[in-house]
Amino acid sequence: AQSVTQLGSHVSVSEGALVLLRCNYSSSVPPYLFWYVQYPNQGLQLLLKYTSAATLVKGINGFEAEFKKSETSFHLTKPSAHMSDAAEYFCAVTPYSSASKIIFGSGTRLSIRP
Amino acid sequence: DAMVIQNPRYQVTQFGKPVTLSCSQTLNHNVMYWYQQKSSQAPKLLFHYYDKDFNNEADTPDNFQSRRPNTSFCFLDIRSPGLGDAAMYLCATSRDVAIQETQYFGPGTRLLVL
């Protein structure tokens, strides 16, 4: 079964510092992978998705993620954190067995220090 | 702007008193989903409609029902809410159920059960 694991339930970085949120997937076939962001008391917004085209995927708000098959990883990065990036971030995968379903990771809460 | 709308944003109900949450969309998407998200957890899919075809997740309690009277609207009915049903309920839509399709989420309805 396909799944994703997010390492670190809480990440704190200083404003202007690199943001790195880790996600590893488990899949026997090339997966479709997503990163979603959830601001407090809001729904989820798609940041970016990997659909087996380019391995480096650029998303909104300056975020990007790199698909590394050898490491089964899909880590999310942003070169310089802004205060407005404080939110919950979810890595997710769509299993081939159920195309309508998104399986979310447990989430990582990103805090930004002034 | 095309969007997914959820009303109300906050809903308070009493233990055992039926409650209905509403979702509408202007995207003209074929698929509508309902997710339950408890505090500090990932969203969990309850069920989805592909057009008028209802698809229930195996572990969704019978207490949860859904209706989709037309393309634009979908309702979540909780027949006898318990304290454990207090959560954020997220509605989402997608154009189709193909694996690469993006799901678009509404802002959510936070349900409080007294």
PDB file of C-alpha atoms in Angstrom:
ATOM      1  CA  ALA A   1       0.000   0.000   0.000  1.00  0.00           C
ATOM      2  CA  GLN A   2       1.175   3.481  -0.752  1.00  0.00           C
ATOM      3  CA  SER A   3       1.832   5.871   2.118  1.00  0.00           C
ATOM      4  CA  VAL A   4       3.801   8.954   3.088  1.00  0.00           C
ATOM      5  CA  THR A   5       5.764   9.699   6.228  1.00  0.00           C
ATOM      6  CA  GLN A   6       6.544  13.204   7.358  1.00  0.00           C
ATOM      7  CA  LEU A   7       9.547  13.493   9.618  1.00  0.00           C
ATOM      8  CA  GLY A   8       9.091  16.098  12.313  1.00  0.00           C
ATOM      9  CA  SER A   9       5.687  17.175  13.520  1.00  0.00           C
ATOM     10  CA  HIS A  10       6.995  20.672  14.222  1.00  0.00           C
ATOM     11  CA  VAL A  11       9.708  22.657  12.489  1.00  0.00           C
ATOM     12  CA  SER A  12      10.817  26.121  13.576  1.00  0.00           C
ATOM     13  CA  VAL A  13      13.055  28.373  11.493  1.00  0.00           C
ATOM     14  CA  SER A  14      14.082  31.998  11.604  1.00  0.00           C
ATOM     15  CA  GLU A  15      12.668  34.467   9.135  1.00  0.00           C
ATOM     16  CA  GLY A  16      14.928  34.463   6.077  1.00  0.00           C
ATOM     17  CA  ALA A  17      16.299  30.981   6.774  1.00  0.00           C
ATOM     18  CA  LEU A  18      15.962  27.901   4.601  1.00  0.00           C
ATOM     19  CA  VAL A  19      12.791  25.885   5.038  1.00  0.00           C
ATOM     20  CA  LEU A  20      13.103  22.104   4.700  1.00  0.00           C
ATOM     21  CA  LEU A  21      10.112  19.866   5.368  1.00  0.00           C
ATOM     22  CA  ARG A  22      10.750  16.158   4.930  1.00  0.00           C
ATOM     23  CA  CYS A  23       8.501  13.599   3.290  1.00  0.00           C
ATOM     24  CA  ASN A  24       9.253  10.003   2.384  1.00  0.00           C
ATOM     25  CA  TYR A  25       6.910   7.840   0.405  1.00  0.00           C
ATOM     26  CA  SER A  26       6.313   4.145   0.202  1.00  0.00           C
ATOM     27  CA  SER A  27       5.282   2.893  -3.205  1.00  0.00           C
ATOM     28  CA  SER A  28       6.134   0.022  -5.497  1.00  0.00           C
ATOM     29  CA  VAL A  29       5.266   2.099  -8.558  1.00  0.00           C
ATOM     30  CA  PRO A  30       5.971   5.738  -9.394  1.00  0.00           C
ATOM     31  CA  PRO A  31       3.559   7.697  -7.254  1.00  0.00           C
ATOM     32  CA  TYR A  32       1.693  10.944  -7.677  1.00  0.00           C
ATOM     33  CA  LEU A  33       2.804  13.149  -4.803  1.00  0.00           C
ATOM     34  CA  PHE A  34       1.443  16.401  -3.454  1.00  0.00           C
ATOM     35  CA  TRP A  35       2.197  19.056  -0.891  1.00  0.00           C
ATOM     36  CA  TYR A  36      -0.709  20.939   0.625  1.00  0.00           C
ATOM     37  CA  VAL A  37      -0.629  23.886   3.040  1.00  0.00           C
ATOM     38  CA  GLN A  38      -3.260  24.647   5.659  1.00  0.00           C
ATOM     39  CA  TYR A  39      -3.379  28.019   7.359  1.00  0.00           C
ATOM     40  CA  PRO A  40      -5.127  28.249  10.740  1.00  0.00           C
ATOM     41  CA  ASN A  41      -8.859  27.578  10.493  1.00  0.00           C
ATOM     42  CA  GLN A  42      -8.674  27.270   6.734  1.00  0.00           C
ATOM     43  CA  GLY A  43      -9.004  24.496   4.183  1.00  0.00           C
ATOM     44  CA  LEU A  44      -6.103  22.936   2.346  1.00  0.00           C
ATOM     45  CA  GLN A  45      -4.404  24.647  -0.567  1.00  0.00           C
ATOM     46  CA  LEU A  46      -2.297  22.818  -3.128  1.00  0.00           C
ATOM     47  CA  LEU A  47       1.323  23.979  -3.097  1.00  0.00           C
ATOM     48  CA  LEU A  48       2.644  21.671  -5.789  1.00  0.00           C
ATOM     49  CA  LYS A  49       2.335  18.190  -7.236  1.00  0.00           C
ATOM     50  CA  TYR A  50       4.609  15.631  -8.843  1.00  0.00           C
ATOM     51  CA  THR A  51       3.147  13.671 -11.742  1.00  0.00           C
ATOM     52  CA  SER A  52       6.291  11.976 -13.166  1.00  0.00           C
ATOM     53  CA  ALA A  53       7.287  14.822 -15.461  1.00  0.00           C
ATOM     54  CA  ALA A  54      10.151  16.925 -14.063  1.00  0.00           C
ATOM     55  CA  THR A  55      11.716  15.711 -10.816  1.00  0.00           C
ATOM     56  CA  LEU A  56      12.061  19.267  -9.528  1.00  0.00           C
ATOM     57  CA  VAL A  57       8.614  20.724  -9.058  1.00  0.00           C
ATOM     58  CA  LYS A  58       8.041  24.409  -8.478  1.00  0.00           C
ATOM     59  CA  GLY A  59       4.967  25.510  -6.598  1.00  0.00           C
ATOM     60  CA  ILE A  60       3.330  28.616  -5.309  1.00  0.00           C
ATOM     61  CA  ASN A  61       4.756  31.054  -2.765  1.00  0.00           C
ATOM     62  CA  GLY A  62       8.368  30.203  -3.672  1.00  0.00           C
ATOM     63  CA  PHE A  63       8.181  26.560  -2.580  1.00  0.00           C
ATOM     64  CA  GLU A  64       9.626  23.683  -4.521  1.00  0.00           C
ATOM     65  CA  ALA A  65      10.081  19.960  -4.022  1.00  0.00           C
ATOM     66  CA  GLU A  66      12.403  17.412  -5.555  1.00  0.00           C
ATOM     67  CA  PHE A  67      11.363  13.847  -6.287  1.00  0.00           C
ATOM     68  CA  LYS A  68      14.264  11.476  -5.510  1.00  0.00           C
ATOM     69  CA  LYS A  69      13.458   7.925  -6.403  1.00  0.00           C
ATOM     70  CA  SER A  70      16.691   6.545  -4.938  1.00  0.00           C
ATOM     71  CA  GLU A  71      15.791   8.040  -1.557  1.00  0.00           C
ATOM     72  CA  THR A  72      12.001   7.642  -1.908  1.00  0.00           C
ATOM     73  CA  SER A  73      11.760  11.257  -0.842  1.00  0.00           C
ATOM     74  CA  PHE A  74       9.804  14.335  -1.824  1.00  0.00           C
ATOM     75  CA  HIS A  75      11.091  17.046   0.504  1.00  0.00           C
ATOM     76  CA  LEU A  76       9.657  20.566   0.393  1.00  0.00           C
ATOM     77  CA  THR A  77      12.001  23.534   0.429  1.00  0.00           C
ATOM     78  CA  LYS A  78      11.959  27.302   0.309  1.00  0.00           C
ATOM     79  CA  PRO A  79      15.182  29.329   0.253  1.00  0.00           C
ATOM     80  CA  SER A  80      14.016  32.124   2.537  1.00  0.00           C
ATOM     81  CA  ALA A  81      11.196  31.826   5.065  1.00  0.00           C
ATOM     82  CA  HIS A  82       8.604  34.550   5.531  1.00  0.00           C
ATOM     83  CA  MET A  83       6.389  35.055   8.544  1.00  0.00           C
ATOM     84  CA  SER A  84       3.399  34.328   6.314  1.00  0.00           C
ATOM     85  CA  ASP A  85       4.697  30.784   5.725  1.00  0.00           C
ATOM     86  CA  ALA A  86       3.671  29.747   9.227  1.00  0.00           C
ATOM     87  CA  ALA A  87       1.119  26.974   8.680  1.00  0.00           C
ATOM     88  CA  GLU A  88       0.575  23.211   8.663  1.00  0.00           C
ATOM     89  CA  TYR A  89       2.042  21.372   5.699  1.00  0.00           C
ATOM     90  CA  PHE A  90       0.815  17.995   4.485  1.00  0.00           C
ATOM     91  CA  CYS A  91       2.576  15.648   2.133  1.00  0.00           C
ATOM     92  CA  ALA A  92       0.175  13.348   0.306  1.00  0.00           C
ATOM     93  CA  VAL A  93       0.041  10.538  -2.218  1.00  0.00           C
ATOM     94  CA  THR A  94      -2.684   9.248  -4.484  1.00  0.00           C
ATOM     95  CA  PRO A  95      -2.666   5.463  -4.629  1.00  0.00           C
ATOM     96  CA  TYR A  96      -3.056   3.750  -7.971  1.00  0.00           C
ATOM     97  CA  SER A  97      -5.563   1.415  -6.403  1.00  0.00           C
ATOM     98  CA  SER A  98      -7.938   4.267  -5.649  1.00  0.00           C
ATOM     99  CA  ALA A  99      -7.404   7.295  -7.837  1.00  0.00           C
ATOM    100  CA  SER A 100     -10.040   9.321  -6.025  1.00  0.00           C
ATOM    101  CA  LYS A 101      -8.327   9.017  -2.677  1.00  0.00           C
ATOM    102  CA  ILE A 102      -5.592  11.182  -1.198  1.00  0.00           C
ATOM    103  CA  ILE A 103      -3.554   9.673   1.610  1.00  0.00           C
ATOM    104  CA  PHE A 104      -2.147  12.429   3.757  1.00  0.00           C
ATOM    105  CA  GLY A 105       0.902  12.358   5.967  1.00  0.00           C
ATOM    106  CA  SER A 106       0.539  13.356   9.574  1.00  0.00           C
ATOM    107  CA  GLY A 107       1.512  16.953   8.863  1.00  0.00           C
ATOM    108  CA  THR A 108       4.325  19.280   9.879  1.00  0.00           C
ATOM    109  CA  ARG A 109       3.636  22.534  11.646  1.00  0.00           C
ATOM    110  CA  LEU A 110       6.023  25.248  10.466  1.00  0.00           C
ATOM    111  CA  SER A 111       6.744  28.133  12.825  1.00  0.00           C
ATOM    112  CA  ILE A 112       8.722  31.198  11.809  1.00  0.00           C
ATOM    113  CA  ARG A 113      10.798  33.077  14.377  1.00  0.00           C
ATOM    114  CA  PRO A 114      11.214  36.831  13.866  1.00  0.00           C
TER     115      PRO A 114
ATOM    116  CA  ASP B   1     -13.800  33.465  -8.794  1.00  0.00           C
ATOM    117  CA  ALA B   2     -14.636  29.804  -9.049  1.00  0.00           C
ATOM    118  CA  MET B   3     -14.454  28.217  -5.662  1.00  0.00           C
ATOM    119  CA  VAL B   4     -15.601  25.728  -3.056  1.00  0.00           C
ATOM    120  CA  ILE B   5     -17.850  27.262  -0.430  1.00  0.00           C
ATOM    121  CA  GLN B   6     -18.751  25.786   2.927  1.00  0.00           C
ATOM    122  CA  ASN B   7     -21.458  27.038   5.234  1.00  0.00           C
ATOM    123  CA  PRO B   8     -21.489  27.659   8.026  1.00  0.00           C
ATOM    124  CA  ARG B   9     -17.838  28.113   8.988  1.00  0.00           C
ATOM    125  CA  TYR B  10     -18.633  27.222  12.585  1.00  0.00           C
ATOM    126  CA  GLN B  11     -21.458  24.979  13.733  1.00  0.00           C
ATOM    127  CA  VAL B  12     -22.485  24.170  17.276  1.00  0.00           C
ATOM    128  CA  THR B  13     -24.824  21.278  17.942  1.00  0.00           C
ATOM    129  CA  GLN B  14     -25.963  19.250  20.898  1.00  0.00           C
ATOM    130  CA  PHE B  15     -25.086  15.665  21.616  1.00  0.00           C
ATOM    131  CA  GLY B  16     -27.455  13.482  19.593  1.00  0.00           C
ATOM    132  CA  LYS B  17     -29.063  16.343  17.654  1.00  0.00           C
ATOM    133  CA  PRO B  18     -28.877  15.875  13.870  1.00  0.00           C
ATOM    134  CA  VAL B  19     -26.803  18.395  12.013  1.00  0.00           C
ATOM    135  CA  THR B  20     -26.224  19.144   8.332  1.00  0.00           C
ATOM    136  CA  LEU B  21     -23.162  20.772   6.832  1.00  0.00           C
ATOM    137  CA  SER B  22     -23.284  22.337   3.402  1.00  0.00           C
ATOM    138  CA  CYS B  23     -20.846  22.563   0.511  1.00  0.00           C
ATOM    139  CA  SER B  24     -21.262  24.213  -2.851  1.00  0.00           C
ATOM    140  CA  GLN B  25     -18.942  24.650  -5.794  1.00  0.00           C
ATOM    141  CA  THR B  26     -18.786  26.875  -8.841  1.00  0.00           C
ATOM    142  CA  LEU B  27     -16.089  24.807 -10.553  1.00  0.00           C
ATOM    143  CA  ASN B  28     -18.577  22.456 -12.224  1.00  0.00           C
ATOM    144  CA  HIS B  29     -16.486  19.522 -11.067  1.00  0.00           C
ATOM    145  CA  ASN B  30     -17.783  15.981 -11.275  1.00  0.00           C
ATOM    146  CA  VAL B  31     -16.417  14.797  -7.955  1.00  0.00           C
ATOM    147  CA  MET B  32     -17.141  16.084  -4.462  1.00  0.00           C
ATOM    148  CA  TYR B  33     -15.518  14.790  -1.280  1.00  0.00           C
ATOM    149  CA  TRP B  34     -16.049  15.066   2.449  1.00  0.00           C
ATOM    150  CA  TYR B  35     -13.129  14.809   4.852  1.00  0.00           C
ATOM    151  CA  GLN B  36     -13.040  14.814   8.638  1.00  0.00           C
ATOM    152  CA  GLN B  37     -10.037  16.437  10.289  1.00  0.00           C
ATOM    153  CA  LYS B  38      -9.591  16.169  14.033  1.00  0.00           C
ATOM    154  CA  SER B  39      -7.291  18.436  15.936  1.00  0.00           C
ATOM    155  CA  SER B  40      -3.622  18.078  14.946  1.00  0.00           C
ATOM    156  CA  GLN B  41      -4.407  15.195  12.594  1.00  0.00           C
ATOM    157  CA  ALA B  42      -4.449  14.695   8.859  1.00  0.00           C
ATOM    158  CA  PRO B  43      -7.744  14.881   6.975  1.00  0.00           C
ATOM    159  CA  LYS B  44      -9.520  11.560   6.662  1.00  0.00           C
ATOM    160  CA  LEU B  45     -11.768  10.818   3.697  1.00  0.00           C
ATOM    161  CA  LEU B  46     -15.338   9.940   4.677  1.00  0.00           C
ATOM    162  CA  PHE B  47     -16.892   9.509   1.228  1.00  0.00           C
ATOM    163  CA  HIS B  48     -17.133  11.028  -2.209  1.00  0.00           C
ATOM    164  CA  TYR B  49     -19.589  11.446  -5.053  1.00  0.00           C
ATOM    165  CA  TYR B  50     -18.637  10.939  -8.638  1.00  0.00           C
ATOM    166  CA  ASP B  51     -21.559  12.711 -10.265  1.00  0.00           C
ATOM    167  CA  LYS B  52     -24.495  10.942  -8.555  1.00  0.00           C
ATOM    168  CA  ASP B  53     -22.533   7.828  -7.725  1.00  0.00           C
ATOM    169  CA  PHE B  54     -21.907   7.638  -3.964  1.00  0.00           C
ATOM    170  CA  ASN B  55     -18.682   6.029  -2.707  1.00  0.00           C
ATOM    171  CA  ASN B  56     -18.378   5.369   0.988  1.00  0.00           C
ATOM    172  CA  GLU B  57     -15.078   4.627   2.709  1.00  0.00           C
ATOM    173  CA  ALA B  58     -15.115   1.295   4.496  1.00  0.00           C
ATOM    174  CA  ASP B  59     -14.419   2.755   7.918  1.00  0.00           C
ATOM    175  CA  THR B  60     -16.866   5.651   7.767  1.00  0.00           C
ATOM    176  CA  PRO B  61     -19.425   5.264  10.588  1.00  0.00           C
ATOM    177  CA  ASP B  62     -23.074   4.796   9.645  1.00  0.00           C
ATOM    178  CA  ASN B  63     -23.803   7.943  11.600  1.00  0.00           C
ATOM    179  CA  PHE B  64     -22.456   9.921   8.651  1.00  0.00           C
ATOM    180  CA  GLN B  65     -24.541  10.302   5.519  1.00  0.00           C
ATOM    181  CA  SER B  66     -24.313  12.477   2.447  1.00  0.00           C
ATOM    182  CA  ARG B  67     -26.557  13.883  -0.250  1.00  0.00           C
ATOM    183  CA  ARG B  68     -25.790  15.459  -3.575  1.00  0.00           C
ATOM    184  CA  PRO B  69     -28.987  16.874  -5.085  1.00  0.00           C
ATOM    185  CA  ASN B  70     -27.192  18.447  -8.045  1.00  0.00           C
ATOM    186  CA  THR B  71     -23.713  19.111  -9.419  1.00  0.00           C
ATOM    187  CA  SER B  72     -23.168  22.210  -7.326  1.00  0.00           C
ATOM    188  CA  PHE B  73     -24.230  21.105  -3.863  1.00  0.00           C
ATOM    189  CA  CYS B  74     -23.269  18.368  -1.477  1.00  0.00           C
ATOM    190  CA  PHE B  75     -24.404  17.908   2.127  1.00  0.00           C
ATOM    191  CA  LEU B  76     -22.962  16.037   5.070  1.00  0.00           C
ATOM    192  CA  ASP B  77     -25.561  14.774   7.540  1.00  0.00           C
ATOM    193  CA  ILE B  78     -24.554  13.581  10.989  1.00  0.00           C
ATOM    194  CA  ARG B  79     -27.561  11.744  12.357  1.00  0.00           C
ATOM    195  CA  SER B  80     -26.634  11.593  16.025  1.00  0.00           C
ATOM    196  CA  PRO B  81     -23.475  13.558  16.748  1.00  0.00           C
ATOM    197  CA  GLY B  82     -21.294  12.347  19.552  1.00  0.00           C
ATOM    198  CA  LEU B  83     -18.554  14.223  21.356  1.00  0.00           C
ATOM    199  CA  GLY B  84     -16.021  12.366  19.230  1.00  0.00           C
ATOM    200  CA  ASP B  85     -17.462  13.882  16.062  1.00  0.00           C
ATOM    201  CA  ALA B  86     -16.248  17.347  16.960  1.00  0.00           C
ATOM    202  CA  ALA B  87     -13.824  18.180  14.177  1.00  0.00           C
ATOM    203  CA  MET B  88     -13.182  20.286  11.117  1.00  0.00           C
ATOM    204  CA  TYR B  89     -15.132  19.003   8.121  1.00  0.00           C
ATOM    205  CA  LEU B  90     -13.595  19.734   4.764  1.00  0.00           C
ATOM    206  CA  CYS B  91     -15.302  19.597   1.412  1.00  0.00           C
ATOM    207  CA  ALA B  92     -13.249  19.199  -1.736  1.00  0.00           C
ATOM    208  CA  THR B  93     -13.888  18.847  -5.449  1.00  0.00           C
ATOM    209  CA  SER B  94     -12.022  17.525  -8.454  1.00  0.00           C
ATOM    210  CA  ARG B  95     -12.753  17.495 -12.128  1.00  0.00           C
ATOM    211  CA  ASP B  96     -12.444  13.739 -12.347  1.00  0.00           C
ATOM    212  CA  VAL B  97     -11.126  10.777 -10.372  1.00  0.00           C
ATOM    213  CA  ALA B  98      -8.008  10.347 -12.491  1.00  0.00           C
ATOM    214  CA  ILE B  99      -4.920   9.910 -10.382  1.00  0.00           C
ATOM    215  CA  GLN B 100      -3.300  13.180 -11.367  1.00  0.00           C
ATOM    216  CA  GLU B 101      -6.358  15.313 -10.709  1.00  0.00           C
ATOM    217  CA  THR B 102      -6.024  18.062  -8.142  1.00  0.00           C
ATOM    218  CA  GLN B 103      -8.530  18.304  -5.329  1.00  0.00           C
ATOM    219  CA  TYR B 104      -9.699  21.808  -4.436  1.00  0.00           C
ATOM    220  CA  PHE B 105     -10.681  22.324  -0.826  1.00  0.00           C
ATOM    221  CA  GLY B 106     -13.184  24.612   0.809  1.00  0.00           C
ATOM    222  CA  PRO B 107     -12.367  26.550   4.002  1.00  0.00           C
ATOM    223  CA  GLY B 108     -14.002  23.929   6.204  1.00  0.00           C
ATOM    224  CA  THR B 109     -16.740  23.886   8.829  1.00  0.00           C
ATOM    225  CA  ARG B 110     -15.652  23.479  12.425  1.00  0.00           C
ATOM    226  CA  LEU B 111     -18.215  21.432  14.343  1.00  0.00           C
ATOM    227  CA  LEU B 112     -18.549  21.674  18.086  1.00  0.00           C
ATOM    228  CA  VAL B 113     -20.693  19.131  19.933  1.00  0.00           C
ATOM    229  CA  LEU B 114     -21.956  20.122  23.373  1.00  0.00           C
TER     230      LEU B 114
END
